[in-house]
Amino acid sequence: MRQEGLFITIEGVEGAGKSTNVQVIEDFLSEKNVDYVLTREPGGTLISEKIRDLLLRHHEEDMDAITELLLIFAARAQHLATTIRPKLAEGKFVLCDRFTDATYAYQGAGRGCDLKLIGQLENLVQERLRPDLTIILDLDPRIGLERARQRGQLDRIESQQFEFFQRVRKAYQDIASREDDRCL
């Protein structure tokens, strides 16, 4: 009988160093000969990447917060069905750049979506699946946004007001405190 893999997620505000730290983790896993797959949210599959593009692109009309929330969970459902669950079932480690904690932080705290609604969607789409380990990178949003600006044009979400990112950071800090058995 094959053992199920480990599900590791990386979280944090824009510019917190997720990409850099993902590379460090990848190097470590490769060095230890751990069979893993790297993925991201939103995204990770052909359909989910199209939804990601829709979410991050600037539009002529404002995207409603509930529309954004539902699109994220639609992308997540596809991602879970075609990538995350199958790879975990094969015994692989899944290293994911963002997951549901980002939804609580960005759409919940940032956009003001009802946390109970997010929880209902989480249960519907994920059932019992939760990350085994979540690494939350904490950084002052001023520094993170400056780093994001240095990378180039800001996407739709990166273009939010500073207060939005303060709420996102606080939500991540709250998640890390509340779930210290899972979060590092």
mmCIF file of C-alpha atoms in Angstrom:
data_model
loop_
_atom_site.group_PDB
_atom_site.id
_atom_site.type_symbol
_atom_site.label_atom_id
_atom_site.label_comp_id
_atom_site.label_asym_id
_atom_site.label_seq_id
_atom_site.Cartn_x
_atom_site.Cartn_y
_atom_site.Cartn_z
ATOM 1 C CA MET A 1 0.000 0.000 0.000
ATOM 2 C CA ARG A 2 1.385 3.373 -1.042
ATOM 3 C CA GLN A 3 1.602 6.134 1.558
ATOM 4 C CA GLU A 4 -0.070 9.423 0.726
ATOM 5 C CA GLY A 5 2.255 12.347 0.052
ATOM 6 C CA LEU A 6 2.710 15.524 2.031
ATOM 7 C CA PHE A 7 0.885 18.744 1.128
ATOM 8 C CA ILE A 8 2.977 21.880 1.761
ATOM 9 C CA THR A 9 1.750 25.392 1.026
ATOM 10 C CA ILE A 10 3.595 28.720 0.980
ATOM 11 C CA GLU A 11 1.696 31.906 1.826
ATOM 12 C CA GLY A 12 2.356 35.614 2.242
ATOM 13 C CA VAL A 13 1.650 39.068 0.877
ATOM 14 C CA GLU A 14 3.045 40.264 -2.449
ATOM 15 C CA GLY A 15 6.830 40.503 -2.435
ATOM 16 C CA ALA A 16 7.244 38.446 0.766
ATOM 17 C CA GLY A 17 9.676 36.045 -0.914
ATOM 18 C CA LYS A 18 7.437 33.102 -1.797
ATOM 19 C CA SER A 19 9.223 32.386 -5.090
ATOM 20 C CA THR A 20 12.653 32.573 -3.461
ATOM 21 C CA ASN A 21 11.626 30.285 -0.623
ATOM 22 C CA VAL A 22 9.876 27.854 -2.947
ATOM 23 C CA GLN A 23 13.207 27.490 -4.775
ATOM 24 C CA VAL A 24 15.011 26.789 -1.480
ATOM 25 C CA ILE A 25 12.428 24.139 -0.580
ATOM 26 C CA GLU A 26 12.668 22.624 -4.069
ATOM 27 C CA ASP A 27 16.453 22.411 -3.759
ATOM 28 C CA PHE A 28 16.102 20.734 -0.354
ATOM 29 C CA LEU A 29 13.536 18.199 -1.603
ATOM 30 C CA SER A 30 15.665 17.405 -4.661
ATOM 31 C CA GLU A 31 18.764 17.002 -2.494
ATOM 32 C CA LYS A 32 16.844 14.511 -0.319
ATOM 33 C CA ASN A 33 15.505 12.684 -3.416
ATOM 34 C CA VAL A 34 11.912 13.442 -2.446
ATOM 35 C CA ASP A 35 9.426 12.939 -5.266
ATOM 36 C CA TYR A 36 7.467 16.196 -5.444
ATOM 37 C CA VAL A 37 5.462 18.430 -7.747
ATOM 38 C CA LEU A 38 5.456 22.229 -7.674
ATOM 39 C CA THR A 39 2.190 24.006 -8.389
ATOM 40 C CA ARG A 40 0.409 27.276 -7.663
ATOM 41 C CA GLU A 41 -2.938 28.870 -6.961
ATOM 42 C CA PRO A 42 -4.838 30.097 -8.644
ATOM 43 C CA GLY A 43 -3.529 27.944 -11.458
ATOM 44 C CA GLY A 44 -1.783 24.622 -11.651
ATOM 45 C CA THR A 45 -3.827 23.191 -14.552
ATOM 46 C CA LEU A 46 -4.725 24.384 -18.039
ATOM 47 C CA ILE A 47 -8.235 25.441 -17.004
ATOM 48 C CA SER A 48 -7.108 26.898 -13.679
ATOM 49 C CA GLU A 49 -4.404 28.955 -15.410
ATOM 50 C CA LYS A 50 -7.068 30.490 -17.670
ATOM 51 C CA ILE A 51 -9.078 31.392 -14.577
ATOM 52 C CA ARG A 52 -5.889 32.849 -13.034
ATOM 53 C CA ASP A 53 -5.440 35.077 -16.060
ATOM 54 C CA LEU A 54 -9.025 36.271 -15.717
ATOM 55 C CA LEU A 55 -8.492 36.983 -11.999
ATOM 56 C CA LEU A 56 -5.211 38.882 -12.369
ATOM 57 C CA ARG A 57 -5.861 40.831 -15.562
ATOM 58 C CA HIS A 58 -7.171 44.390 -15.404
ATOM 59 C CA HIS A 59 -10.708 44.734 -16.811
ATOM 60 C CA GLU A 60 -12.845 47.627 -17.991
ATOM 61 C CA GLU A 61 -15.372 46.818 -15.276
ATOM 62 C CA ASP A 62 -14.688 46.075 -11.621
ATOM 63 C CA MET A 63 -14.865 42.425 -10.637
ATOM 64 C CA ASP A 64 -17.338 41.800 -7.833
ATOM 65 C CA ALA A 65 -15.780 40.252 -4.690
ATOM 66 C CA ILE A 66 -18.127 37.244 -4.815
ATOM 67 C CA THR A 67 -17.311 36.692 -8.507
ATOM 68 C CA GLU A 68 -13.617 36.698 -7.583
ATOM 69 C CA LEU A 69 -14.225 34.286 -4.699
ATOM 70 C CA LEU A 70 -16.198 31.842 -6.848
ATOM 71 C CA LEU A 71 -13.604 31.940 -9.626
ATOM 72 C CA ILE A 72 -10.868 31.125 -7.118
ATOM 73 C CA PHE A 73 -12.796 28.130 -5.820
ATOM 74 C CA ALA A 74 -13.597 27.030 -9.388
ATOM 75 C CA ALA A 75 -9.868 27.080 -10.184
ATOM 76 C CA ARG A 76 -9.157 25.242 -6.917
ATOM 77 C CA ALA A 77 -11.718 22.505 -7.654
ATOM 78 C CA GLN A 78 -10.064 21.819 -11.008
ATOM 79 C CA HIS A 79 -6.588 21.979 -9.464
ATOM 80 C CA LEU A 80 -7.517 19.525 -6.728
ATOM 81 C CA ALA A 81 -9.164 17.096 -9.161
ATOM 82 C CA THR A 82 -6.416 17.032 -11.780
ATOM 83 C CA THR A 83 -3.194 17.768 -9.899
ATOM 84 C CA ILE A 84 -3.164 17.919 -6.096
ATOM 85 C CA ARG A 85 -5.251 14.878 -5.124
ATOM 86 C CA PRO A 86 -3.765 12.551 -7.782
ATOM 87 C CA LYS A 87 -0.171 13.516 -6.901
ATOM 88 C CA LEU A 88 -0.786 13.076 -3.168
ATOM 89 C CA ALA A 89 -2.389 9.676 -3.874
ATOM 90 C CA GLU A 90 0.768 8.692 -5.787
ATOM 91 C CA GLY A 91 2.776 9.439 -2.631
ATOM 92 C CA LYS A 92 4.343 12.624 -3.992
ATOM 93 C CA PHE A 93 4.902 15.778 -2.003
ATOM 94 C CA VAL A 94 2.871 18.679 -3.354
ATOM 95 C CA LEU A 95 4.473 22.090 -2.911
ATOM 96 C CA CYS A 96 1.883 24.768 -3.645
ATOM 97 C CA ASP A 97 2.432 28.524 -3.932
ATOM 98 C CA ARG A 98 -0.738 29.719 -2.116
ATOM 99 C CA PHE A 99 -3.880 27.789 -1.227
ATOM 100 C CA THR A 100 -7.019 28.409 0.848
ATOM 101 C CA ASP A 101 -5.298 30.529 3.494
ATOM 102 C CA ALA A 102 -4.808 33.081 0.714
ATOM 103 C CA THR A 103 -8.559 33.039 0.120
ATOM 104 C CA TYR A 104 -9.263 33.811 3.777
ATOM 105 C CA ALA A 105 -6.617 36.549 3.699
ATOM 106 C CA TYR A 106 -7.323 38.175 0.317
ATOM 107 C CA GLN A 107 -11.019 37.610 -0.300
ATOM 108 C CA GLY A 108 -12.021 37.383 3.381
ATOM 109 C CA ALA A 109 -9.967 40.060 5.135
ATOM 110 C CA GLY A 110 -8.959 42.012 2.049
ATOM 111 C CA ARG A 111 -12.261 42.094 0.161
ATOM 112 C CA GLY A 112 -14.616 41.574 3.092
ATOM 113 C CA CYS A 113 -16.221 38.353 1.873
ATOM 114 C CA ASP A 114 -18.112 36.439 4.555
ATOM 115 C CA LEU A 115 -15.734 34.003 6.277
ATOM 116 C CA LYS A 116 -18.582 31.521 6.809
ATOM 117 C CA LEU A 117 -19.207 31.503 3.054
ATOM 118 C CA ILE A 118 -15.504 30.895 2.419
ATOM 119 C CA GLY A 119 -15.631 28.027 4.928
ATOM 120 C CA GLN A 120 -18.658 26.512 3.182
ATOM 121 C CA LEU A 121 -16.924 26.700 -0.198
ATOM 122 C CA GLU A 122 -13.750 25.258 1.340
ATOM 123 C CA ASN A 123 -15.702 22.260 2.664
ATOM 124 C CA LEU A 124 -17.561 21.799 -0.626
ATOM 125 C CA VAL A 125 -14.470 21.934 -2.835
ATOM 126 C CA GLN A 126 -11.789 20.437 -0.581
ATOM 127 C CA GLU A 127 -13.852 18.147 1.634
ATOM 128 C CA ARG A 128 -11.373 17.176 4.388
ATOM 129 C CA LEU A 129 -8.184 18.029 2.520
ATOM 130 C CA ARG A 130 -6.039 20.632 4.272
ATOM 131 C CA PRO A 131 -2.297 21.304 3.975
ATOM 132 C CA ASP A 132 -0.014 19.276 6.226
ATOM 133 C CA LEU A 133 2.317 22.248 6.564
ATOM 134 C CA THR A 134 1.873 25.912 5.677
ATOM 135 C CA ILE A 135 4.798 28.302 5.645
ATOM 136 C CA ILE A 136 3.581 31.878 6.078
ATOM 137 C CA LEU A 137 6.111 34.534 5.148
ATOM 138 C CA ASP A 138 5.451 37.767 7.022
ATOM 139 C CA LEU A 139 6.581 41.097 5.608
ATOM 140 C CA ASP A 140 5.529 44.704 5.908
ATOM 141 C CA PRO A 141 3.281 45.291 2.871
ATOM 142 C CA ARG A 142 5.141 48.535 2.055
ATOM 143 C CA ILE A 143 8.315 46.542 1.410
ATOM 144 C CA GLY A 144 6.454 43.780 -0.414
ATOM 145 C CA LEU A 145 4.617 46.163 -2.717
ATOM 146 C CA GLU A 146 7.851 47.968 -3.555
ATOM 147 C CA ARG A 147 9.395 44.621 -4.493
ATOM 148 C CA ALA A 148 6.330 43.828 -6.634
ATOM 149 C CA ARG A 149 6.653 47.205 -8.406
ATOM 150 C CA GLN A 150 10.311 46.479 -9.158
ATOM 151 C CA ARG A 151 9.273 43.237 -10.899
ATOM 152 C CA GLY A 152 7.151 45.193 -13.380
ATOM 153 C CA GLN A 153 3.521 46.040 -14.096
ATOM 154 C CA LEU A 154 1.217 45.331 -11.149
ATOM 155 C CA ASP A 155 -1.662 42.925 -11.781
ATOM 156 C CA ARG A 156 -5.266 43.600 -10.741
ATOM 157 C CA ILE A 157 -4.803 42.294 -7.204
ATOM 158 C CA GLU A 158 -1.360 43.843 -6.659
ATOM 159 C CA SER A 159 -2.935 47.196 -7.632
ATOM 160 C CA GLN A 160 -5.174 47.340 -4.539
ATOM 161 C CA GLN A 161 -4.870 50.087 -1.928
ATOM 162 C CA PHE A 162 -2.252 49.731 0.817
ATOM 163 C CA GLU A 163 -4.964 49.172 3.472
ATOM 164 C CA PHE A 164 -6.078 46.065 1.584
ATOM 165 C CA PHE A 165 -2.617 44.525 2.066
ATOM 166 C CA GLN A 166 -2.533 45.537 5.730
ATOM 167 C CA ARG A 167 -5.750 43.543 6.238
ATOM 168 C CA VAL A 168 -4.284 40.613 4.274
ATOM 169 C CA ARG A 169 -1.121 40.601 6.405
ATOM 170 C CA LYS A 170 -3.142 40.730 9.631
ATOM 171 C CA ALA A 171 -5.262 37.797 8.443
ATOM 172 C CA TYR A 172 -2.133 35.738 7.748
ATOM 173 C CA GLN A 173 -0.759 36.603 11.198
ATOM 174 C CA ASP A 174 -4.076 35.533 12.764
ATOM 175 C CA ILE A 175 -4.073 32.249 10.834
ATOM 176 C CA ALA A 176 -0.490 31.523 11.929
ATOM 177 C CA SER A 177 -1.361 32.192 15.593
ATOM 178 C CA ARG A 178 -4.618 30.259 15.537
ATOM 179 C CA GLU A 179 -3.226 27.241 13.639
ATOM 180 C CA ASP A 180 0.308 27.019 14.983
ATOM 181 C CA ASP A 181 0.221 23.201 14.712
ATOM 182 C CA ARG A 182 0.063 23.521 10.906
ATOM 183 C CA CYS A 183 1.632 26.918 10.247
ATOM 184 C CA LEU A 184 5.261 27.879 10.457
#
